[in-house]
């Protein structure tokens, strides 16, 4: 039936457009620049290390481990939606056409990551093993075969078991994938092929179960929703994704922070903003992530000017993104009606950011101890927080409908 | 004594007005029902009164002042229960009450006193430290109601209050409204549950296509429609039919 192909291609185009729309912001964001910088630095250190890497370094095992685990994570991209469980029900028997397309896309969208990691590791293989070029490139072939099987199996497993205990299936496949690559890289091709055959047998047995079962729409729809949410959350670090509701955690170990807000009309917005910041995963983890990156760079890179620039760029990114996240919201909130000064919100956000940027500065300070002028990054962080907050535009200005 | 006065209010979301030349008032201690079909302009009217929309023409006076004359004073004079509960996902029930108390300048002992009463009335005492994600629609609505009654303002603006509430919740809300009315507060309530409106409202405002079609007590309305024994349901249907013939 052609219409199912059409359903798939319409959805696929819509999905790609959606992804492109947000990826544009991701690649033009300031964080992307920092990441490019970090990739460059790590790449440089890697090439330096290769020059002195010992021959006994267990490259085959480490590469098989990393690539094998990545191969095992083969979440199917089905693009199914909630209404499908009603509207596509009459087409149940023809859905295999749709899923074939879906799994094809899943394979091509996921095989890249495993191959790229393997290719990055090729210089390492050349440095510490005696594999010939053909033997090394044969590894890529194995990775492609393994990815294809992993995608099929994870789909069939989820189909047959409605996603229950998928972790067991993943561990099984991860082990077999690791062993396949490891044996292939140590020229034990017979063993490698036996492991691949085992995976094929596993897949066939799952398929028998699948043929007897109705499509577990609920599971696949939920999986799809989670996947899109994860993408939107990611995109939300770079741009404003409308109607994105971040998940909330209590984080009661940070309750003591709220004690600095007194019970008074003047602190209404502070009461709210402290909790919003600490309990919303998006906001809190954004700060945690950027702080960790800043700290790690300060700790491992020994060129002062580099740590200064990174600390500054990350402090700028943290302040700007959190200011935007906490001040702009197009949705109606009850505090818009509160008889308190409009400026209270902005002042409250500034206070919260100041506090958490002081913490960031302290963490980076500790990480850079031992370097010349170790206190400079901390000062840069505090300065950039103040300047960024003052100079950047106020996102709340355009939101009010009055 | 008039608490809320709308004079010739025209407005909407875009240039094209949704409500046109509204004139009505609410007196002290009065419970007024705002009735109309979907899209008649009830929620838009309410948005103008709470100040999230500004009138394109006309003015709204609450307790003698307009929003632009003294925004804090204006906002302190009312509390609002929206049609769909608007809660902070990151705040517990207790924190919602505390936040509201802080915003309206209620001291801690008054907060404790009033919230204990409300929590008991709406049977939410055991949910104090829960987050809204664990609440049903009715419970979310109860949180909004409790926050509104905690403030103890001069005017309550309640948009479609009964949807999602269980029968006990509805009774508690009606009791609370009654109590506040007796204490001199005014209430503007929009609803589709006409039997309840007929039974509890002192006056009814019938809104149709953005205009006040009729207003007054049930007797006033019966007279103006020339239907002496009609219920509010009958009047409502008569109003819409009349409009269809035009």
XYZ file of C-alpha atoms in Angstrom:
648
model
C 0.000 0.000 0.000
C 1.497 3.272 -1.127
C -0.287 5.529 1.327
C 1.807 4.213 4.208
C 4.939 5.209 2.340
C 3.357 8.611 1.944
C 2.519 8.792 5.636
C 6.125 8.027 6.390
C 7.588 10.529 3.950
C 5.290 13.365 5.046
C 6.210 12.719 8.631
C 9.824 12.349 7.814
C 9.922 15.693 5.969
C 8.138 17.396 8.801
C 10.534 15.864 11.295
C 13.625 16.884 9.328
C 12.313 20.430 8.999
C 11.712 20.597 12.711
C 15.188 19.299 13.483
C 16.805 21.687 10.998
C 14.904 24.640 12.385
C 16.442 24.132 15.803
C 19.842 22.827 14.712
C 20.408 26.157 13.004
C 20.346 27.833 16.392
C 22.511 25.146 17.926
C 25.269 25.666 15.359
C 25.167 29.418 15.550
C 25.042 29.558 19.340
C 27.984 30.680 21.423
C 28.140 27.321 23.131
C 28.871 25.701 19.788
C 31.955 27.924 19.495
C 33.145 26.833 22.892
C 32.598 23.204 21.896
C 34.616 23.644 18.696
C 37.341 25.125 20.823
C 37.228 22.198 23.236
C 37.250 19.636 20.401
C 40.322 21.388 18.988
C 42.097 21.356 22.328
C 41.249 17.709 23.002
C 42.325 16.763 19.463
C 45.651 18.465 19.948
C 46.266 16.707 23.254
C 45.254 13.366 21.642
C 47.746 13.746 18.798
C 50.475 14.697 21.262
C 49.687 11.645 23.376
C 49.770 9.315 20.330
C 53.448 10.167 19.897
C 54.228 8.636 23.280
C 51.477 5.988 23.522
C 52.929 2.662 24.744
C 52.599 -0.448 22.564
C 50.947 -2.269 25.448
C 48.010 0.143 25.445
C 44.797 -1.984 25.193
C 43.435 -0.050 22.201
C 41.355 -2.954 20.792
C 39.490 -3.474 24.037
C 38.824 0.203 24.678
C 37.624 0.816 21.124
C 35.392 -2.289 21.162
C 33.970 -1.260 24.516
C 33.069 2.285 23.491
C 31.809 1.396 20.014
C 29.996 -1.720 21.252
C 28.037 0.187 23.882
C 27.107 2.870 21.360
C 25.989 0.201 18.882
C 23.760 -1.414 21.484
C 21.850 1.835 22.096
C 19.643 1.613 19.020
C 16.411 3.294 19.947
C 14.075 2.993 16.935
C 12.909 6.251 15.367
C 9.335 5.413 14.392
C 7.821 8.921 14.208
C 4.575 7.378 15.502
C 2.125 9.753 17.091
C -0.616 9.400 19.637
C -3.587 9.458 17.226
C -1.987 6.589 15.292
C -3.264 4.047 17.777
C -6.754 4.988 16.603
C -6.333 5.977 12.967
C -3.754 3.452 11.826
C -5.451 0.555 13.567
C -7.156 -0.750 10.404
C -3.767 -0.870 8.651
C -2.126 -3.047 11.272
C -1.160 -5.816 8.867
C 0.450 -3.390 6.415
C 2.449 -1.494 9.005
C 5.552 -3.561 8.330
C 6.117 -1.364 5.258
C 6.095 1.708 7.458
C 8.429 0.180 10.013
C 10.830 -0.913 7.288
C 11.227 2.729 6.296
C 11.510 3.759 9.922
C 14.239 1.243 10.678
C 16.134 2.227 7.552
C 16.228 5.790 8.771
C 17.121 4.644 12.282
C 20.102 2.752 10.887
C 21.448 5.611 8.777
C 20.931 8.240 11.456
C 22.752 6.197 14.106
C 25.510 4.354 12.285
C 27.416 7.607 11.778
C 28.281 8.143 15.409
C 29.804 4.671 15.850
C 31.771 4.982 12.598
C 33.052 8.467 13.456
C 34.290 7.296 16.834
C 35.999 4.346 15.175
C 37.613 6.598 12.577
C 38.865 8.930 15.300
C 40.468 5.875 16.882
C 42.199 4.754 13.675
C 45.384 6.767 14.369
C 45.496 5.044 17.742
C 45.170 1.603 16.098
C 47.935 2.510 13.689
C 50.138 3.687 16.530
C 49.817 0.767 18.917
C 48.809 -2.272 16.796
C 50.172 -3.958 13.719
C 46.870 -4.057 11.829
C 47.056 -3.436 8.094
C 44.938 -0.726 6.485
C 42.550 -3.320 5.009
C 42.149 -4.980 8.372
C 41.368 -1.650 9.996
C 38.754 -0.785 7.368
C 37.212 -4.223 7.710
C 36.305 -2.984 11.212
C 33.997 -0.400 9.635
C 32.210 -3.170 7.742
C 31.695 -5.083 10.980
C 30.373 -1.941 12.663
C 27.841 -1.429 9.854
C 26.639 -5.031 10.059
C 26.428 -4.866 13.842
C 24.497 -1.596 13.734
C 22.006 -3.053 11.278
C 21.438 -6.080 13.526
C 21.268 -3.976 16.690
C 18.599 -1.705 15.191
C 16.510 -4.684 14.043
C 16.854 -6.517 17.338
C 16.086 -3.562 19.587
C 12.958 -2.841 17.541
C 11.817 -6.474 17.619
C 12.592 -6.763 21.306
C 10.607 -3.626 22.142
C 7.789 -4.801 19.876
C 7.622 -8.243 21.463
C 8.011 -7.158 25.085
C 6.445 -3.685 24.992
C 9.786 -2.262 25.998
C 9.967 -4.093 29.306
C 13.477 -4.809 30.594
C 15.055 -3.431 27.461
C 18.207 -2.962 29.495
C 18.792 -6.742 29.564
C 18.468 -6.884 25.785
C 20.854 -3.964 25.468
C 23.464 -5.524 27.733
C 23.283 -8.773 25.753
C 23.756 -6.959 22.470
C 26.454 -4.711 23.884
C 28.430 -7.786 25.014
C 28.088 -9.535 21.659
C 28.962 -6.340 19.763
C 32.015 -5.692 21.937
C 33.227 -9.263 21.429
C 32.659 -9.098 17.670
C 34.716 -5.933 17.273
C 37.392 -7.115 19.655
C 37.831 -10.432 17.827
C 37.749 -8.672 14.455
C 40.475 -6.273 15.582
C 42.601 -9.175 16.778
C 42.092 -11.014 13.432
C 39.948 -13.800 14.916
C 37.464 -13.608 12.086
C 35.949 -17.048 12.720
C 34.986 -16.022 16.244
C 33.750 -12.633 15.036
C 31.456 -14.321 12.520
C 30.171 -16.726 15.178
C 29.172 -13.742 17.364
C 27.395 -12.142 14.429
C 25.547 -15.399 13.750
C 24.492 -15.485 17.408
C 22.954 -12.026 16.977
C 21.137 -13.189 13.841
C 19.720 -16.213 15.697
C 18.607 -13.939 18.554
C 16.851 -11.666 16.056
C 15.067 -14.573 14.361
C 13.729 -15.877 17.654
C 12.419 -12.397 18.554
C 10.784 -12.036 15.162
C 8.671 -15.137 15.751
C 7.267 -13.504 18.867
C 6.648 -10.232 17.023
C 4.582 -11.876 14.300
C 2.018 -13.028 16.836
C 1.521 -9.664 18.550
C -0.402 -6.461 17.903
C 1.683 -3.308 17.489
C 2.501 -1.903 20.934
C 1.521 1.634 19.927
C 1.549 2.957 23.445
C 5.152 1.999 23.998
C 6.386 3.310 20.653
C 4.465 6.573 20.981
C 5.876 7.159 24.431
C 9.362 6.357 23.214
C 8.924 8.816 20.377
C 7.625 11.535 22.681
C 10.563 11.071 25.015
C 12.969 11.265 22.116
C 11.465 14.501 20.820
C 11.378 15.971 24.315
C 15.063 15.170 24.723
C 15.769 16.924 21.451
C 13.703 19.981 22.392
C 15.417 20.182 25.761
C 18.763 20.094 24.027
C 17.674 22.771 21.544
C 16.309 24.816 24.412
C 19.847 25.468 25.646
C 20.475 27.434 22.503
C 17.146 28.981 21.713
C 13.671 29.406 23.090
C 11.572 26.336 22.328
C 7.914 27.284 22.707
C 5.691 25.273 25.038
C 8.551 23.254 26.384
C 7.818 22.190 29.906
C 10.996 21.290 31.688
C 10.946 18.474 34.167
C 11.012 19.341 37.833
C 12.922 17.783 40.701
C 12.591 18.646 44.363
C 16.355 18.650 45.128
C 15.523 18.974 48.809
C 19.222 18.991 49.725
C 19.262 22.559 48.422
C 16.294 23.652 50.544
C 18.626 25.561 52.848
C 19.212 28.103 50.071
C 15.621 29.315 50.338
C 16.270 30.514 53.884
C 17.994 33.613 52.539
C 14.636 34.840 51.220
C 12.707 36.563 54.018
C 8.908 36.313 54.264
C 7.913 39.725 52.939
C 6.042 41.304 50.066
C 9.296 42.683 48.669
C 10.725 39.171 48.279
C 7.752 37.611 46.494
C 9.573 37.132 43.205
C 12.769 35.977 44.927
C 10.744 33.311 46.714
C 9.559 32.092 43.351
C 12.725 32.520 41.257
C 15.045 30.672 43.683
C 12.747 27.662 43.539
C 12.208 27.891 39.787
C 15.938 27.956 39.170
C 16.902 25.169 41.540
C 14.046 22.804 40.762
C 13.780 23.136 36.981
C 16.178 20.611 35.443
C 16.784 22.739 32.357
C 17.967 25.747 34.321
C 19.846 23.957 37.038
C 21.693 21.471 34.832
C 22.614 24.225 32.381
C 24.469 25.906 35.220
C 25.960 22.613 36.447
C 27.160 21.678 32.969
C 28.784 24.991 32.140
C 30.345 25.181 35.587
C 31.804 21.680 35.227
C 33.226 22.446 31.767
C 34.743 25.671 33.039
C 36.240 23.870 36.049
C 37.623 20.957 34.035
C 39.273 23.284 31.514
C 40.771 25.340 34.335
C 42.075 22.129 35.862
C 43.635 20.397 32.831
C 44.696 23.225 30.517
C 47.871 24.885 31.650
C 47.849 27.911 29.355
C 46.472 30.822 31.467
C 45.091 32.842 28.562
C 43.078 29.808 27.359
C 41.490 29.188 30.761
C 40.690 32.903 31.034
C 38.948 32.964 27.679
C 37.036 29.759 28.389
C 35.987 30.928 31.869
C 34.830 34.235 30.401
C 32.946 32.680 27.493
C 31.217 30.170 29.744
C 30.318 32.789 32.370
C 28.840 34.896 29.580
C 26.895 31.911 28.215
C 25.618 30.894 31.658
C 24.414 34.358 32.581
C 22.864 35.136 29.231
C 21.019 31.856 28.856
C 19.747 31.760 32.417
C 18.666 35.381 32.294
C 16.716 34.620 29.173
C 15.280 31.397 30.556
C 14.101 32.972 33.797
C 12.830 36.280 32.426
C 11.080 35.397 29.205
C 7.893 33.431 29.207
C 5.000 33.865 26.905
C 2.662 31.835 29.068
C 0.392 33.434 31.590
C 1.575 33.058 35.166
C -0.289 34.107 38.280
C 2.528 36.397 39.388
C 1.645 38.692 36.490
C -1.358 39.718 38.575
C 0.432 40.148 41.891
C 0.331 43.640 43.361
C 4.121 43.879 43.425
C 6.512 46.027 41.406
C 7.193 44.831 37.845
C 10.926 45.268 38.394
C 10.908 42.733 41.235
C 11.259 39.776 38.879
C 14.331 41.154 37.165
C 15.960 42.040 40.468
C 15.217 38.576 41.819
C 16.729 36.888 38.747
C 19.830 39.078 39.074
C 20.223 38.059 42.718
C 19.884 34.342 41.991
C 22.351 34.525 39.108
C 24.822 36.524 41.162
C 24.744 33.906 43.909
C 25.227 30.965 41.559
C 27.929 32.722 39.548
C 29.820 33.353 42.776
C 29.626 29.603 43.371
C 30.844 28.975 39.811
C 33.722 31.399 40.373
C 34.700 29.655 43.606
C 34.669 26.228 41.936
C 36.809 27.461 39.040
C 39.112 29.198 41.533
C 39.783 25.893 43.285
C 40.297 24.126 39.960
C 42.914 26.640 38.804
C 44.981 26.687 41.998
C 48.580 26.018 41.110
C 48.503 28.067 37.935
C 50.097 31.490 37.656
C 47.530 34.217 38.426
C 45.086 31.487 39.444
C 42.570 34.038 40.785
C 42.044 35.737 37.417
C 39.396 33.325 35.973
C 37.223 33.772 39.086
C 37.368 37.557 38.756
C 36.575 37.305 35.049
C 33.518 35.151 35.830
C 32.136 37.640 38.371
C 32.781 40.611 36.084
C 31.227 38.970 33.044
C 28.157 37.981 35.024
C 27.549 41.586 36.080
C 28.312 43.055 32.663
C 26.302 40.476 30.709
C 23.289 40.901 32.948
C 23.345 44.670 32.620
C 24.167 44.991 28.942
C 22.038 42.218 27.413
C 18.508 43.061 26.424
C 15.592 42.422 28.729
C 13.569 39.541 27.268
C 10.552 40.237 29.493
C 9.933 43.610 27.821
C 8.065 42.206 24.820
C 6.022 39.564 26.534
C 3.350 41.447 28.378
C 0.206 41.851 26.398
C -0.442 45.167 28.079
C -22.269 51.128 46.497
C -20.519 50.201 43.264
C -17.285 48.248 43.500
C -16.623 47.469 39.847
C -17.772 49.687 37.006
C -17.303 48.967 33.298
C -18.181 51.970 31.147
C -18.471 51.498 27.398
C -15.615 48.968 27.322
C -14.534 47.787 23.884
C -11.571 45.482 23.425
C -10.019 42.237 22.269
C -6.741 40.603 21.336
C -6.348 42.303 17.966
C -7.728 45.483 16.428
C -10.962 43.631 15.796
C -12.885 43.926 19.058
C -14.345 40.859 20.755
C -16.340 42.818 23.312
C -18.214 45.913 22.238
C -19.367 48.776 24.418
C -19.871 46.817 27.626
C -21.650 48.626 30.440
C -22.241 46.971 33.754
C -21.401 47.287 37.380
C -21.104 45.103 40.442
C -22.130 46.384 43.835
C -20.620 45.635 47.213
C -21.641 42.199 48.509
C -23.157 41.164 45.200
C -22.745 37.856 43.380
C -23.073 38.456 39.655
C -23.155 35.714 37.021
C -21.636 36.308 33.601
C -23.438 34.028 31.181
C -22.943 33.451 27.480
C -22.219 30.927 24.749
C -18.719 29.788 23.885
C -17.071 32.737 22.203
C -19.547 35.297 23.570
C -16.689 37.221 25.186
C -16.857 36.102 28.811
C -13.179 35.302 29.194
C -12.177 38.382 27.204
C -14.279 40.538 29.524
C -12.563 38.965 32.503
C -9.106 39.508 30.991
C -9.912 43.202 30.672
C -11.025 43.398 34.280
C -7.910 41.672 35.625
C -5.773 43.876 33.389
C -4.004 41.391 31.141
C -5.785 43.144 28.258
C -6.312 46.894 28.112
C -9.562 48.306 26.750
C -9.370 49.942 23.336
C -12.189 52.219 24.415
C -13.943 52.961 27.670
C -12.708 52.445 31.212
C -12.829 49.991 34.059
C -12.898 51.240 37.631
C -12.327 48.928 40.553
C -12.978 50.461 43.945
C -12.872 53.866 42.291
C -9.539 53.598 40.469
C -8.355 52.387 37.073
C -5.395 50.086 36.549
C -3.219 52.867 35.185
C -3.952 55.211 38.094
C -2.551 52.855 40.727
C -1.563 49.419 39.509
C -0.676 47.965 42.928
C -3.835 49.213 44.582
C -5.944 47.945 41.668
C -4.369 44.508 41.734
C -4.639 44.201 45.514
C -8.388 44.623 45.272
C -9.221 41.390 43.478
C -8.256 37.765 43.210
C -8.766 35.629 40.157
C -9.502 31.967 39.535
C -8.837 31.171 35.868
C -10.794 28.674 33.820
C -7.822 26.298 33.531
C -5.680 26.112 36.657
C -2.353 27.922 36.259
C 0.076 26.473 38.768
C 3.833 26.542 39.225
C 5.092 23.035 38.557
C 8.066 23.758 40.773
C 6.107 24.802 43.862
C 4.334 22.575 46.375
C 0.809 23.336 47.530
C 2.193 24.898 50.700
C 4.533 27.086 48.683
C 1.709 28.254 46.439
C -0.111 29.475 49.530
C 3.033 31.106 50.938
C 3.839 32.820 47.663
C 0.317 34.198 47.378
C 0.428 35.418 50.982
C 3.718 37.217 50.377
C 2.480 38.833 47.165
C -0.613 40.250 48.857
C 1.172 41.291 52.041
C -0.502 38.766 54.339
C 1.516 38.108 57.498
C 2.589 34.636 58.544
C 0.117 34.151 61.385
C -2.843 35.163 59.209
C -1.541 32.855 56.496
C -1.434 29.973 58.943
C -4.916 30.658 60.248
C -6.582 31.079 56.871
C -4.768 28.288 55.090
C -5.598 25.763 57.832
C -9.271 26.575 57.409
C -9.150 26.387 53.614
C -7.144 23.172 53.542
C -9.684 21.544 55.806
C -12.644 22.869 53.832
C -11.231 21.546 50.548
C -9.795 18.361 52.078
C -6.242 19.042 50.962
C -4.439 18.992 54.349
C -2.531 15.846 53.476
C -1.303 17.244 50.169
C 0.629 20.211 51.550
C 4.011 19.083 50.300
C 2.863 17.705 46.971
C 3.844 19.113 43.609
C 1.120 19.918 41.052
C 2.225 17.108 38.730
C 0.657 14.723 41.238
C -2.649 16.591 41.355
C -5.798 15.746 39.423
C -7.590 18.486 37.486
C -9.989 19.011 40.397
C -7.152 19.284 42.922
C -5.372 21.814 40.736
C -8.570 23.806 40.639
C -8.761 23.601 44.428
C -5.247 25.029 44.756
C -6.324 28.026 42.658
C -9.469 28.463 44.744
C -7.576 28.294 48.019
C -5.028 30.854 46.839
C -7.824 33.202 45.765
C -9.721 32.922 49.056
C -6.532 33.250 51.067
C -6.153 36.813 49.785
C -9.552 37.909 51.101
C -9.972 40.721 48.566
C -12.891 43.011 47.820
C -13.678 41.306 44.506
C -13.437 37.682 43.408
C -13.304 36.988 39.681
C -14.064 33.359 39.004
C -13.993 31.935 35.478
C -15.997 28.738 35.008
C -15.373 27.432 38.525
C -17.293 24.174 38.635
C -15.721 22.217 35.784
C -13.515 19.449 37.135
C -14.587 19.842 40.760
C -16.268 16.935 42.521
C -19.694 17.565 44.134
C -18.122 18.126 47.563
C -15.673 20.597 46.040
C -18.504 22.493 44.368
C -20.372 22.683 47.659
C -17.269 23.924 49.489
C -16.739 26.600 46.851
C -20.349 27.740 47.044
C -20.123 27.854 50.847
C -16.957 29.925 50.676
C -18.529 32.311 48.181
C -21.552 32.671 50.414
C -19.416 33.398 53.451
C -17.347 36.041 51.658
C -20.477 37.641 50.277
C -21.906 37.952 53.750
C -18.679 39.596 54.834
C -19.196 42.210 52.114
C -17.075 40.916 49.225
C -18.336 40.931 45.632
C -18.059 38.070 43.170
C -18.105 37.982 39.393
C -18.532 34.447 38.158
C -18.713 33.187 34.594
C -20.313 29.806 34.108
C -22.238 27.440 31.874
C -23.947 25.665 34.759
C -27.098 27.722 34.517
C -29.095 26.055 37.274
C -26.360 26.886 39.788
C -26.102 30.428 38.476
C -29.860 30.899 38.727
C -29.898 29.615 42.280
C -26.927 31.538 43.651
C -26.479 34.751 41.674
C -28.038 38.014 42.784
C -27.876 39.319 39.256
C -27.164 37.852 35.832
C -25.434 39.467 32.870
C -26.275 37.779 29.572
C -23.477 38.271 27.079
C -24.038 37.582 23.406
C -21.584 38.218 20.575
C -19.565 40.635 22.663
C -22.494 42.752 23.871
C -24.616 42.767 26.989
C -27.901 41.334 25.762
C -29.743 41.667 29.074
C -28.913 42.093 32.745
C -30.622 42.131 36.101
C -32.235 39.805 38.601
C -34.024 36.692 37.358
C -37.292 38.629 37.537
C -35.834 41.486 35.488
C -34.703 39.001 32.850
C -38.060 37.225 32.747
C -39.755 40.562 32.219
C -37.416 41.666 29.480
C -37.911 38.387 27.601
C -41.623 38.382 28.392
C -41.435 34.851 29.797
C -42.822 35.080 33.359
C -42.184 31.470 34.420
C -38.941 30.838 32.559
C -35.828 29.303 34.047
C -32.409 30.664 33.147
C -32.014 27.757 30.728
C -35.197 28.827 28.911
C -34.077 32.440 28.751
C -30.665 31.455 27.505
C -32.108 29.372 24.683
C -34.627 32.091 23.856
C -31.795 34.595 23.602
C -29.782 32.494 21.183
C -32.821 31.691 19.046
C -33.825 35.328 18.886
C -30.388 36.108 17.584
C -30.668 33.383 14.927
C -33.837 34.936 13.520
C -32.237 38.292 13.028
